[in-house]
């Protein structure tokens, strides 16, 4: 349990909160004193499994649904912080991708991020706040076979920069984090990953995948949450429009 209570009395939104980086952020915010959390995910069971020592509003639904945000804006009074994190994985060569598969990724990873950030900034307009958007090193370094994912992650990083310019006069800070490999459930959507896990186990699979990372390891969701909470916190009061890379040296 953290003794640091730098989010005491604050209200925060976290999307993709049922697992991985989102769940780690929700737990860290609660441990560090957050008063109220609004958690959004399509995984109702995952949201229900989070046992947090604060007031929690669990919302089951897609971040790409405009009606969800219209409803939430009518329910919350204000926000201090937002973690724009929900996303899905993808695979396939660009020339071979079906447009429906492309749109499925863009719907959540780009359109959903836009709807989330826009609603959050409106909720922060009166007294200011801070937001962090989850981008990816695949939005910086091109990786074959994950076209829509990489394109969407590049787009949300630039969206964060534009939002930082627009939010600054209202004391709203917006930054992005670009993780490299992180051990989260997003890998479970890959058939190749699942076959490797069946053959040699998850730990060995992740270690092999991390062979292209100079540090030789994938990060934990908790490590990413620590970095995200730094960007959200008052300790980063002079940081906005920044894309912070946390990748073990992957893009070197």
C-alpha atoms as a PDB file:
ATOM      1  CA  UNK A   1       0.000   0.000   0.000  1.00  0.00           C
ATOM      2  CA  UNK A   2       1.398   3.373  -1.015  1.00  0.00           C
ATOM      3  CA  UNK A   3       1.941   5.983   1.713  1.00  0.00           C
ATOM      4  CA  UNK A   4       1.918   8.741  -0.914  1.00  0.00           C
ATOM      5  CA  UNK A   5      -1.514  10.411  -1.065  1.00  0.00           C
ATOM      6  CA  UNK A   6      -0.923  12.973  -3.800  1.00  0.00           C
ATOM      7  CA  UNK A   7      -4.310  12.269  -5.424  1.00  0.00           C
ATOM      8  CA  UNK A   8      -6.271  12.770  -2.202  1.00  0.00           C
ATOM      9  CA  UNK A   9      -9.749  14.104  -2.856  1.00  0.00           C
ATOM     10  CA  UNK A  10      -9.350  13.895  -6.637  1.00  0.00           C
ATOM     11  CA  UNK A  11     -11.760  12.437  -9.206  1.00  0.00           C
ATOM     12  CA  UNK A  12     -10.354  10.449 -12.117  1.00  0.00           C
ATOM     13  CA  UNK A  13     -11.543   8.632 -15.228  1.00  0.00           C
ATOM     14  CA  UNK A  14      -9.800   5.473 -16.460  1.00  0.00           C
ATOM     15  CA  UNK A  15     -10.790   3.648 -19.644  1.00  0.00           C
ATOM     16  CA  UNK A  16      -9.773   0.090 -20.406  1.00  0.00           C
ATOM     17  CA  UNK A  17      -9.833  -0.260 -16.634  1.00  0.00           C
ATOM     18  CA  UNK A  18     -10.736  -3.942 -16.293  1.00  0.00           C
ATOM     19  CA  UNK A  19      -7.225  -5.269 -16.892  1.00  0.00           C
ATOM     20  CA  UNK A  20      -3.633  -4.440 -17.745  1.00  0.00           C
ATOM     21  CA  UNK A  21      -2.434  -0.844 -17.609  1.00  0.00           C
ATOM     22  CA  UNK A  22      -5.922   0.516 -16.945  1.00  0.00           C
ATOM     23  CA  UNK A  23      -6.514  -1.710 -13.923  1.00  0.00           C
ATOM     24  CA  UNK A  24      -3.043  -0.912 -12.597  1.00  0.00           C
ATOM     25  CA  UNK A  25      -3.794   2.825 -12.918  1.00  0.00           C
ATOM     26  CA  UNK A  26      -7.132   2.460 -11.135  1.00  0.00           C
ATOM     27  CA  UNK A  27      -5.506   0.583  -8.245  1.00  0.00           C
ATOM     28  CA  UNK A  28      -2.633   3.073  -7.985  1.00  0.00           C
ATOM     29  CA  UNK A  29      -4.968   6.088  -8.034  1.00  0.00           C
ATOM     30  CA  UNK A  30      -7.089   4.560  -5.277  1.00  0.00           C
ATOM     31  CA  UNK A  31      -4.042   3.684  -3.177  1.00  0.00           C
ATOM     32  CA  UNK A  32      -2.736   7.217  -3.553  1.00  0.00           C
ATOM     33  CA  UNK A  33      -5.874   8.805  -2.220  1.00  0.00           C
ATOM     34  CA  UNK A  34      -8.262   9.332  -5.142  1.00  0.00           C
ATOM     35  CA  UNK A  35     -11.751   9.986  -3.828  1.00  0.00           C
ATOM     36  CA  UNK A  36     -13.822   8.932  -6.847  1.00  0.00           C
ATOM     37  CA  UNK A  37     -13.020   6.811  -9.897  1.00  0.00           C
ATOM     38  CA  UNK A  38     -15.036   6.459 -13.083  1.00  0.00           C
ATOM     39  CA  UNK A  39     -13.968   3.188 -14.714  1.00  0.00           C
ATOM     40  CA  UNK A  40     -14.988   2.222 -18.258  1.00  0.00           C
ATOM     41  CA  UNK A  41     -14.511  -1.113 -20.032  1.00  0.00           C
ATOM     42  CA  UNK A  42     -16.438  -3.658 -22.082  1.00  0.00           C
ATOM     43  CA  UNK A  43     -15.418  -6.346 -19.556  1.00  0.00           C
ATOM     44  CA  UNK A  44     -18.041  -6.149 -16.829  1.00  0.00           C
ATOM     45  CA  UNK A  45     -16.601  -9.045 -14.831  1.00  0.00           C
ATOM     46  CA  UNK A  46     -13.148  -7.465 -14.866  1.00  0.00           C
ATOM     47  CA  UNK A  47     -14.534  -4.174 -13.572  1.00  0.00           C
ATOM     48  CA  UNK A  48     -16.498  -5.936 -10.849  1.00  0.00           C
ATOM     49  CA  UNK A  49     -13.355  -7.770  -9.735  1.00  0.00           C
ATOM     50  CA  UNK A  50     -11.607  -4.500  -8.818  1.00  0.00           C
ATOM     51  CA  UNK A  51     -11.825  -4.020  -5.061  1.00  0.00           C
ATOM     52  CA  UNK A  52     -10.812  -0.412  -4.481  1.00  0.00           C
ATOM     53  CA  UNK A  53     -10.826   1.747  -1.303  1.00  0.00           C
ATOM     54  CA  UNK A  54     -12.750   4.677  -2.788  1.00  0.00           C
ATOM     55  CA  UNK A  55     -16.017   5.530  -4.509  1.00  0.00           C
ATOM     56  CA  UNK A  56     -16.128   3.673  -7.831  1.00  0.00           C
ATOM     57  CA  UNK A  57     -18.501   4.107 -10.755  1.00  0.00           C
ATOM     58  CA  UNK A  58     -18.209   1.083 -13.057  1.00  0.00           C
ATOM     59  CA  UNK A  59     -19.443   1.674 -16.604  1.00  0.00           C
ATOM     60  CA  UNK A  60     -19.690  -1.278 -18.987  1.00  0.00           C
ATOM     61  CA  UNK A  61     -19.585  -0.186 -22.604  1.00  0.00           C
ATOM     62  CA  UNK A  62     -17.460   0.812 -25.547  1.00  0.00           C
ATOM     63  CA  UNK A  63     -15.469   4.049 -25.494  1.00  0.00           C
ATOM     64  CA  UNK A  64     -16.411   4.384 -29.174  1.00  0.00           C
ATOM     65  CA  UNK A  65     -20.095   4.860 -28.285  1.00  0.00           C
ATOM     66  CA  UNK A  66     -20.966   8.593 -28.279  1.00  0.00           C
ATOM     67  CA  UNK A  67     -24.091   7.889 -26.229  1.00  0.00           C
ATOM     68  CA  UNK A  68     -21.961   6.524 -23.386  1.00  0.00           C
ATOM     69  CA  UNK A  69     -20.114   9.838 -23.107  1.00  0.00           C
ATOM     70  CA  UNK A  70     -23.280  11.894 -23.373  1.00  0.00           C
ATOM     71  CA  UNK A  71     -24.689   9.929 -20.448  1.00  0.00           C
ATOM     72  CA  UNK A  72     -21.545  10.224 -18.336  1.00  0.00           C
ATOM     73  CA  UNK A  73     -21.247  13.963 -18.919  1.00  0.00           C
ATOM     74  CA  UNK A  74     -24.707  14.271 -17.432  1.00  0.00           C
ATOM     75  CA  UNK A  75     -23.684  12.282 -14.352  1.00  0.00           C
ATOM     76  CA  UNK A  76     -20.296  13.615 -13.309  1.00  0.00           C
ATOM     77  CA  UNK A  77     -19.835  17.143 -12.049  1.00  0.00           C
ATOM     78  CA  UNK A  78     -16.145  17.527 -12.849  1.00  0.00           C
ATOM     79  CA  UNK A  79     -12.949  15.571 -13.362  1.00  0.00           C
ATOM     80  CA  UNK A  80      -9.423  16.196 -12.144  1.00  0.00           C
ATOM     81  CA  UNK A  81      -7.681  13.485 -14.166  1.00  0.00           C
ATOM     82  CA  UNK A  82      -8.217  11.119 -17.082  1.00  0.00           C
ATOM     83  CA  UNK A  83      -6.332   8.066 -18.322  1.00  0.00           C
ATOM     84  CA  UNK A  84      -7.305   7.572 -21.981  1.00  0.00           C
ATOM     85  CA  UNK A  85      -6.213   3.974 -22.209  1.00  0.00           C
ATOM     86  CA  UNK A  86      -8.798   1.659 -23.820  1.00  0.00           C
ATOM     87  CA  UNK A  87      -7.536  -0.164 -26.888  1.00  0.00           C
ATOM     88  CA  UNK A  88      -7.588  -3.410 -28.823  1.00  0.00           C
ATOM     89  CA  UNK A  89      -4.862  -5.295 -30.683  1.00  0.00           C
ATOM     90  CA  UNK A  90      -4.664  -6.052 -34.385  1.00  0.00           C
ATOM     91  CA  UNK A  91      -2.701  -8.022 -36.936  1.00  0.00           C
ATOM     92  CA  UNK A  92      -2.290  -8.320 -40.667  1.00  0.00           C
ATOM     93  CA  UNK A  93      -0.441  -6.762 -43.576  1.00  0.00           C
ATOM     94  CA  UNK A  94      -1.941  -3.515 -44.876  1.00  0.00           C
ATOM     95  CA  UNK A  95      -2.395  -4.845 -48.414  1.00  0.00           C
ATOM     96  CA  UNK A  96      -4.274  -7.853 -47.059  1.00  0.00           C
ATOM     97  CA  UNK A  97      -6.438  -6.173 -44.408  1.00  0.00           C
ATOM     98  CA  UNK A  98     -10.178  -6.100 -44.797  1.00  0.00           C
ATOM     99  CA  UNK A  99     -11.539  -2.562 -44.347  1.00  0.00           C
ATOM    100  CA  UNK A 100     -13.871  -3.801 -41.618  1.00  0.00           C
ATOM    101  CA  UNK A 101     -10.858  -5.010 -39.608  1.00  0.00           C
ATOM    102  CA  UNK A 102      -9.152  -1.629 -40.109  1.00  0.00           C
ATOM    103  CA  UNK A 103     -12.263   0.237 -38.959  1.00  0.00           C
ATOM    104  CA  UNK A 104     -12.700  -2.029 -35.915  1.00  0.00           C
ATOM    105  CA  UNK A 105      -9.316  -0.954 -34.570  1.00  0.00           C
ATOM    106  CA  UNK A 106      -9.756   2.706 -35.484  1.00  0.00           C
ATOM    107  CA  UNK A 107     -13.206   2.724 -33.896  1.00  0.00           C
ATOM    108  CA  UNK A 108     -11.801   1.912 -30.456  1.00  0.00           C
ATOM    109  CA  UNK A 109      -8.175   3.043 -30.536  1.00  0.00           C
ATOM    110  CA  UNK A 110      -8.641   6.384 -32.306  1.00  0.00           C
ATOM    111  CA  UNK A 111     -12.315   7.387 -32.348  1.00  0.00           C
ATOM    112  CA  UNK A 112     -12.819   6.081 -28.813  1.00  0.00           C
ATOM    113  CA  UNK A 113      -9.746   7.951 -27.589  1.00  0.00           C
ATOM    114  CA  UNK A 114     -11.059  11.151 -29.190  1.00  0.00           C
ATOM    115  CA  UNK A 115     -14.482  10.798 -27.570  1.00  0.00           C
ATOM    116  CA  UNK A 116     -12.873  10.045 -24.197  1.00  0.00           C
ATOM    117  CA  UNK A 117     -10.414  12.923 -24.262  1.00  0.00           C
ATOM    118  CA  UNK A 118     -12.967  15.428 -25.549  1.00  0.00           C
ATOM    119  CA  UNK A 119     -15.453  14.535 -22.794  1.00  0.00           C
ATOM    120  CA  UNK A 120     -12.736  14.617 -20.142  1.00  0.00           C
ATOM    121  CA  UNK A 121     -11.465  18.040 -21.231  1.00  0.00           C
ATOM    122  CA  UNK A 122     -14.976  19.457 -21.114  1.00  0.00           C
ATOM    123  CA  UNK A 123     -15.296  18.135 -17.560  1.00  0.00           C
ATOM    124  CA  UNK A 124     -11.993  19.831 -16.623  1.00  0.00           C
ATOM    125  CA  UNK A 125     -12.831  23.157 -18.242  1.00  0.00           C
ATOM    126  CA  UNK A 126     -13.868  24.954 -15.048  1.00  0.00           C
ATOM    127  CA  UNK A 127     -10.929  24.207 -12.754  1.00  0.00           C
ATOM    128  CA  UNK A 128      -8.293  22.505 -14.913  1.00  0.00           C
ATOM    129  CA  UNK A 129      -6.848  19.026 -14.712  1.00  0.00           C
ATOM    130  CA  UNK A 130      -4.577  16.553 -16.447  1.00  0.00           C
ATOM    131  CA  UNK A 131      -4.927  13.675 -18.885  1.00  0.00           C
ATOM    132  CA  UNK A 132      -2.630  10.974 -20.199  1.00  0.00           C
ATOM    133  CA  UNK A 133      -3.292   9.184 -23.484  1.00  0.00           C
ATOM    134  CA  UNK A 134      -1.853   5.689 -23.996  1.00  0.00           C
ATOM    135  CA  UNK A 135       0.022   5.653 -27.291  1.00  0.00           C
ATOM    136  CA  UNK A 136       2.703   3.087 -28.199  1.00  0.00           C
ATOM    137  CA  UNK A 137       6.216   2.778 -29.556  1.00  0.00           C
ATOM    138  CA  UNK A 138       4.533   1.222 -32.600  1.00  0.00           C
ATOM    139  CA  UNK A 139       3.245   4.721 -33.305  1.00  0.00           C
ATOM    140  CA  UNK A 140       6.876   5.884 -33.487  1.00  0.00           C
ATOM    141  CA  UNK A 141       8.752   2.887 -34.891  1.00  0.00           C
ATOM    142  CA  UNK A 142       7.039   1.138 -37.838  1.00  0.00           C
ATOM    143  CA  UNK A 143       6.355  -2.533 -37.204  1.00  0.00           C
ATOM    144  CA  UNK A 144       5.104  -4.719 -40.047  1.00  0.00           C
ATOM    145  CA  UNK A 145       1.852  -6.582 -39.580  1.00  0.00           C
ATOM    146  CA  UNK A 146       0.075  -4.263 -37.133  1.00  0.00           C
ATOM    147  CA  UNK A 147      -0.886  -1.421 -39.481  1.00  0.00           C
ATOM    148  CA  UNK A 148      -4.120  -0.101 -37.966  1.00  0.00           C
ATOM    149  CA  UNK A 149      -2.804  -0.382 -34.412  1.00  0.00           C
ATOM    150  CA  UNK A 150       0.405   1.525 -35.160  1.00  0.00           C
ATOM    151  CA  UNK A 151      -1.395   4.182 -37.210  1.00  0.00           C
ATOM    152  CA  UNK A 152      -3.987   4.728 -34.474  1.00  0.00           C
ATOM    153  CA  UNK A 153      -1.302   4.995 -31.796  1.00  0.00           C
ATOM    154  CA  UNK A 154       0.631   7.552 -33.849  1.00  0.00           C
ATOM    155  CA  UNK A 155      -2.576   9.534 -34.285  1.00  0.00           C
ATOM    156  CA  UNK A 156      -3.496   9.600 -30.590  1.00  0.00           C
ATOM    157  CA  UNK A 157      -0.008  10.823 -29.678  1.00  0.00           C
ATOM    158  CA  UNK A 158      -0.429  13.770 -32.027  1.00  0.00           C
ATOM    159  CA  UNK A 159      -3.971  14.297 -30.753  1.00  0.00           C
ATOM    160  CA  UNK A 160      -2.505  14.641 -27.251  1.00  0.00           C
ATOM    161  CA  UNK A 161      -0.146  17.372 -28.470  1.00  0.00           C
ATOM    162  CA  UNK A 162      -2.963  19.317 -30.121  1.00  0.00           C
ATOM    163  CA  UNK A 163      -5.150  18.897 -27.042  1.00  0.00           C
ATOM    164  CA  UNK A 164      -2.276  20.182 -24.888  1.00  0.00           C
ATOM    165  CA  UNK A 165      -2.180  23.415 -26.896  1.00  0.00           C
ATOM    166  CA  UNK A 166      -5.936  23.821 -26.730  1.00  0.00           C
ATOM    167  CA  UNK A 167      -6.149  22.934 -23.038  1.00  0.00           C
ATOM    168  CA  UNK A 168      -3.301  25.092 -21.751  1.00  0.00           C
ATOM    169  CA  UNK A 169      -5.343  28.323 -21.426  1.00  0.00           C
ATOM    170  CA  UNK A 170      -7.787  26.403 -19.202  1.00  0.00           C
ATOM    171  CA  UNK A 171      -5.007  24.862 -17.079  1.00  0.00           C
ATOM    172  CA  UNK A 172      -5.551  21.433 -18.634  1.00  0.00           C
ATOM    173  CA  UNK A 173      -2.402  19.403 -19.219  1.00  0.00           C
ATOM    174  CA  UNK A 174      -2.397  16.574 -21.773  1.00  0.00           C
ATOM    175  CA  UNK A 175       0.488  14.160 -22.261  1.00  0.00           C
ATOM    176  CA  UNK A 176       0.918  10.736 -23.826  1.00  0.00           C
ATOM    177  CA  UNK A 177       2.878   7.651 -22.883  1.00  0.00           C
ATOM    178  CA  UNK A 178       4.368   5.372 -25.522  1.00  0.00           C
ATOM    179  CA  UNK A 179       5.035   1.966 -23.948  1.00  0.00           C
ATOM    180  CA  UNK A 180       7.090  -0.730 -25.584  1.00  0.00           C
ATOM    181  CA  UNK A 181       6.299  -4.331 -24.711  1.00  0.00           C
ATOM    182  CA  UNK A 182       4.115  -4.695 -21.625  1.00  0.00           C
ATOM    183  CA  UNK A 183       2.817  -7.924 -20.125  1.00  0.00           C
ATOM    184  CA  UNK A 184      -0.938  -7.385 -20.465  1.00  0.00           C
ATOM    185  CA  UNK A 185      -3.961  -9.299 -21.718  1.00  0.00           C
ATOM    186  CA  UNK A 186      -3.855  -7.533 -25.099  1.00  0.00           C
ATOM    187  CA  UNK A 187      -1.431 -10.226 -26.316  1.00  0.00           C
ATOM    188  CA  UNK A 188      -4.097 -12.874 -25.740  1.00  0.00           C
ATOM    189  CA  UNK A 189      -5.876 -11.834 -28.942  1.00  0.00           C
ATOM    190  CA  UNK A 190      -2.930 -13.111 -31.016  1.00  0.00           C
ATOM    191  CA  UNK A 191      -3.203 -16.717 -32.171  1.00  0.00           C
ATOM    192  CA  UNK A 192       0.590 -16.960 -32.508  1.00  0.00           C
ATOM    193  CA  UNK A 193       0.977 -15.778 -28.917  1.00  0.00           C
ATOM    194  CA  UNK A 194      -1.563 -18.289 -27.632  1.00  0.00           C
ATOM    195  CA  UNK A 195       0.140 -21.133 -29.481  1.00  0.00           C
ATOM    196  CA  UNK A 196       3.512 -20.145 -28.018  1.00  0.00           C
ATOM    197  CA  UNK A 197       2.074 -19.954 -24.509  1.00  0.00           C
ATOM    198  CA  UNK A 198       0.618 -23.430 -24.906  1.00  0.00           C
ATOM    199  CA  UNK A 199       3.980 -24.739 -26.091  1.00  0.00           C
ATOM    200  CA  UNK A 200       6.369 -23.063 -23.649  1.00  0.00           C
ATOM    201  CA  UNK A 201       4.423 -20.970 -21.155  1.00  0.00           C
ATOM    202  CA  UNK A 202       3.720 -17.242 -20.886  1.00  0.00           C
ATOM    203  CA  UNK A 203       6.976 -16.245 -19.201  1.00  0.00           C
ATOM    204  CA  UNK A 204       9.155 -17.941 -21.823  1.00  0.00           C
ATOM    205  CA  UNK A 205       7.018 -16.497 -24.618  1.00  0.00           C
ATOM    206  CA  UNK A 206       7.352 -12.937 -23.321  1.00  0.00           C
ATOM    207  CA  UNK A 207      11.088 -13.390 -22.785  1.00  0.00           C
ATOM    208  CA  UNK A 208      11.493 -14.501 -26.394  1.00  0.00           C
ATOM    209  CA  UNK A 209       9.413 -11.562 -27.635  1.00  0.00           C
ATOM    210  CA  UNK A 210      11.549  -9.181 -25.564  1.00  0.00           C
ATOM    211  CA  UNK A 211      14.646 -10.292 -27.482  1.00  0.00           C
ATOM    212  CA  UNK A 212      14.367  -7.175 -29.651  1.00  0.00           C
ATOM    213  CA  UNK A 213      14.384  -4.915 -26.580  1.00  0.00           C
ATOM    214  CA  UNK A 214      17.828  -3.883 -25.258  1.00  0.00           C
ATOM    215  CA  UNK A 215      16.689  -4.315 -21.654  1.00  0.00           C
ATOM    216  CA  UNK A 216      15.714  -7.902 -22.488  1.00  0.00           C
ATOM    217  CA  UNK A 217      12.376  -7.716 -20.701  1.00  0.00           C
ATOM    218  CA  UNK A 218       8.815  -6.528 -21.013  1.00  0.00           C
ATOM    219  CA  UNK A 219       7.491  -4.008 -18.503  1.00  0.00           C
ATOM    220  CA  UNK A 220       4.744  -4.721 -16.011  1.00  0.00           C
ATOM    221  CA  UNK A 221       1.432  -2.883 -16.051  1.00  0.00           C
ATOM    222  CA  UNK A 222       2.317  -1.487 -12.620  1.00  0.00           C
ATOM    223  CA  UNK A 223       5.488   0.110 -14.001  1.00  0.00           C
ATOM    224  CA  UNK A 224       3.456   1.826 -16.703  1.00  0.00           C
ATOM    225  CA  UNK A 225       0.926   2.986 -14.109  1.00  0.00           C
ATOM    226  CA  UNK A 226       3.688   4.591 -12.037  1.00  0.00           C
ATOM    227  CA  UNK A 227       4.801   6.611 -15.069  1.00  0.00           C
ATOM    228  CA  UNK A 228       1.245   7.578 -16.003  1.00  0.00           C
ATOM    229  CA  UNK A 229       0.498   8.763 -12.470  1.00  0.00           C
ATOM    230  CA  UNK A 230       3.658  10.871 -12.520  1.00  0.00           C
ATOM    231  CA  UNK A 231       2.402  12.609 -15.677  1.00  0.00           C
ATOM    232  CA  UNK A 232      -1.028  13.081 -14.100  1.00  0.00           C
ATOM    233  CA  UNK A 233       0.356  14.382 -10.828  1.00  0.00           C
ATOM    234  CA  UNK A 234       1.307  17.863  -9.694  1.00  0.00           C
ATOM    235  CA  UNK A 235       4.965  16.792  -9.873  1.00  0.00           C
ATOM    236  CA  UNK A 236       4.623  17.078 -13.654  1.00  0.00           C
ATOM    237  CA  UNK A 237       2.936  20.478 -13.478  1.00  0.00           C
ATOM    238  CA  UNK A 238       5.273  21.931 -16.125  1.00  0.00           C
ATOM    239  CA  UNK A 239       4.849  19.034 -18.573  1.00  0.00           C
ATOM    240  CA  UNK A 240       2.239  19.143 -21.315  1.00  0.00           C
ATOM    241  CA  UNK A 241       2.221  18.026 -24.938  1.00  0.00           C
ATOM    242  CA  UNK A 242       4.933  15.471 -24.195  1.00  0.00           C
ATOM    243  CA  UNK A 243       5.061  11.888 -25.504  1.00  0.00           C
ATOM    244  CA  UNK A 244       7.020   9.952 -22.902  1.00  0.00           C
ATOM    245  CA  UNK A 245       8.600   6.767 -24.256  1.00  0.00           C
ATOM    246  CA  UNK A 246       8.932   3.891 -21.786  1.00  0.00           C
ATOM    247  CA  UNK A 247      10.202   0.931 -23.792  1.00  0.00           C
ATOM    248  CA  UNK A 248      13.379  -0.560 -22.360  1.00  0.00           C
ATOM    249  CA  UNK A 249      15.258   0.908 -25.320  1.00  0.00           C
ATOM    250  CA  UNK A 250      13.107  -0.707 -28.022  1.00  0.00           C
ATOM    251  CA  UNK A 251      13.155   2.261 -30.412  1.00  0.00           C
ATOM    252  CA  UNK A 252      16.931   2.844 -30.161  1.00  0.00           C
END
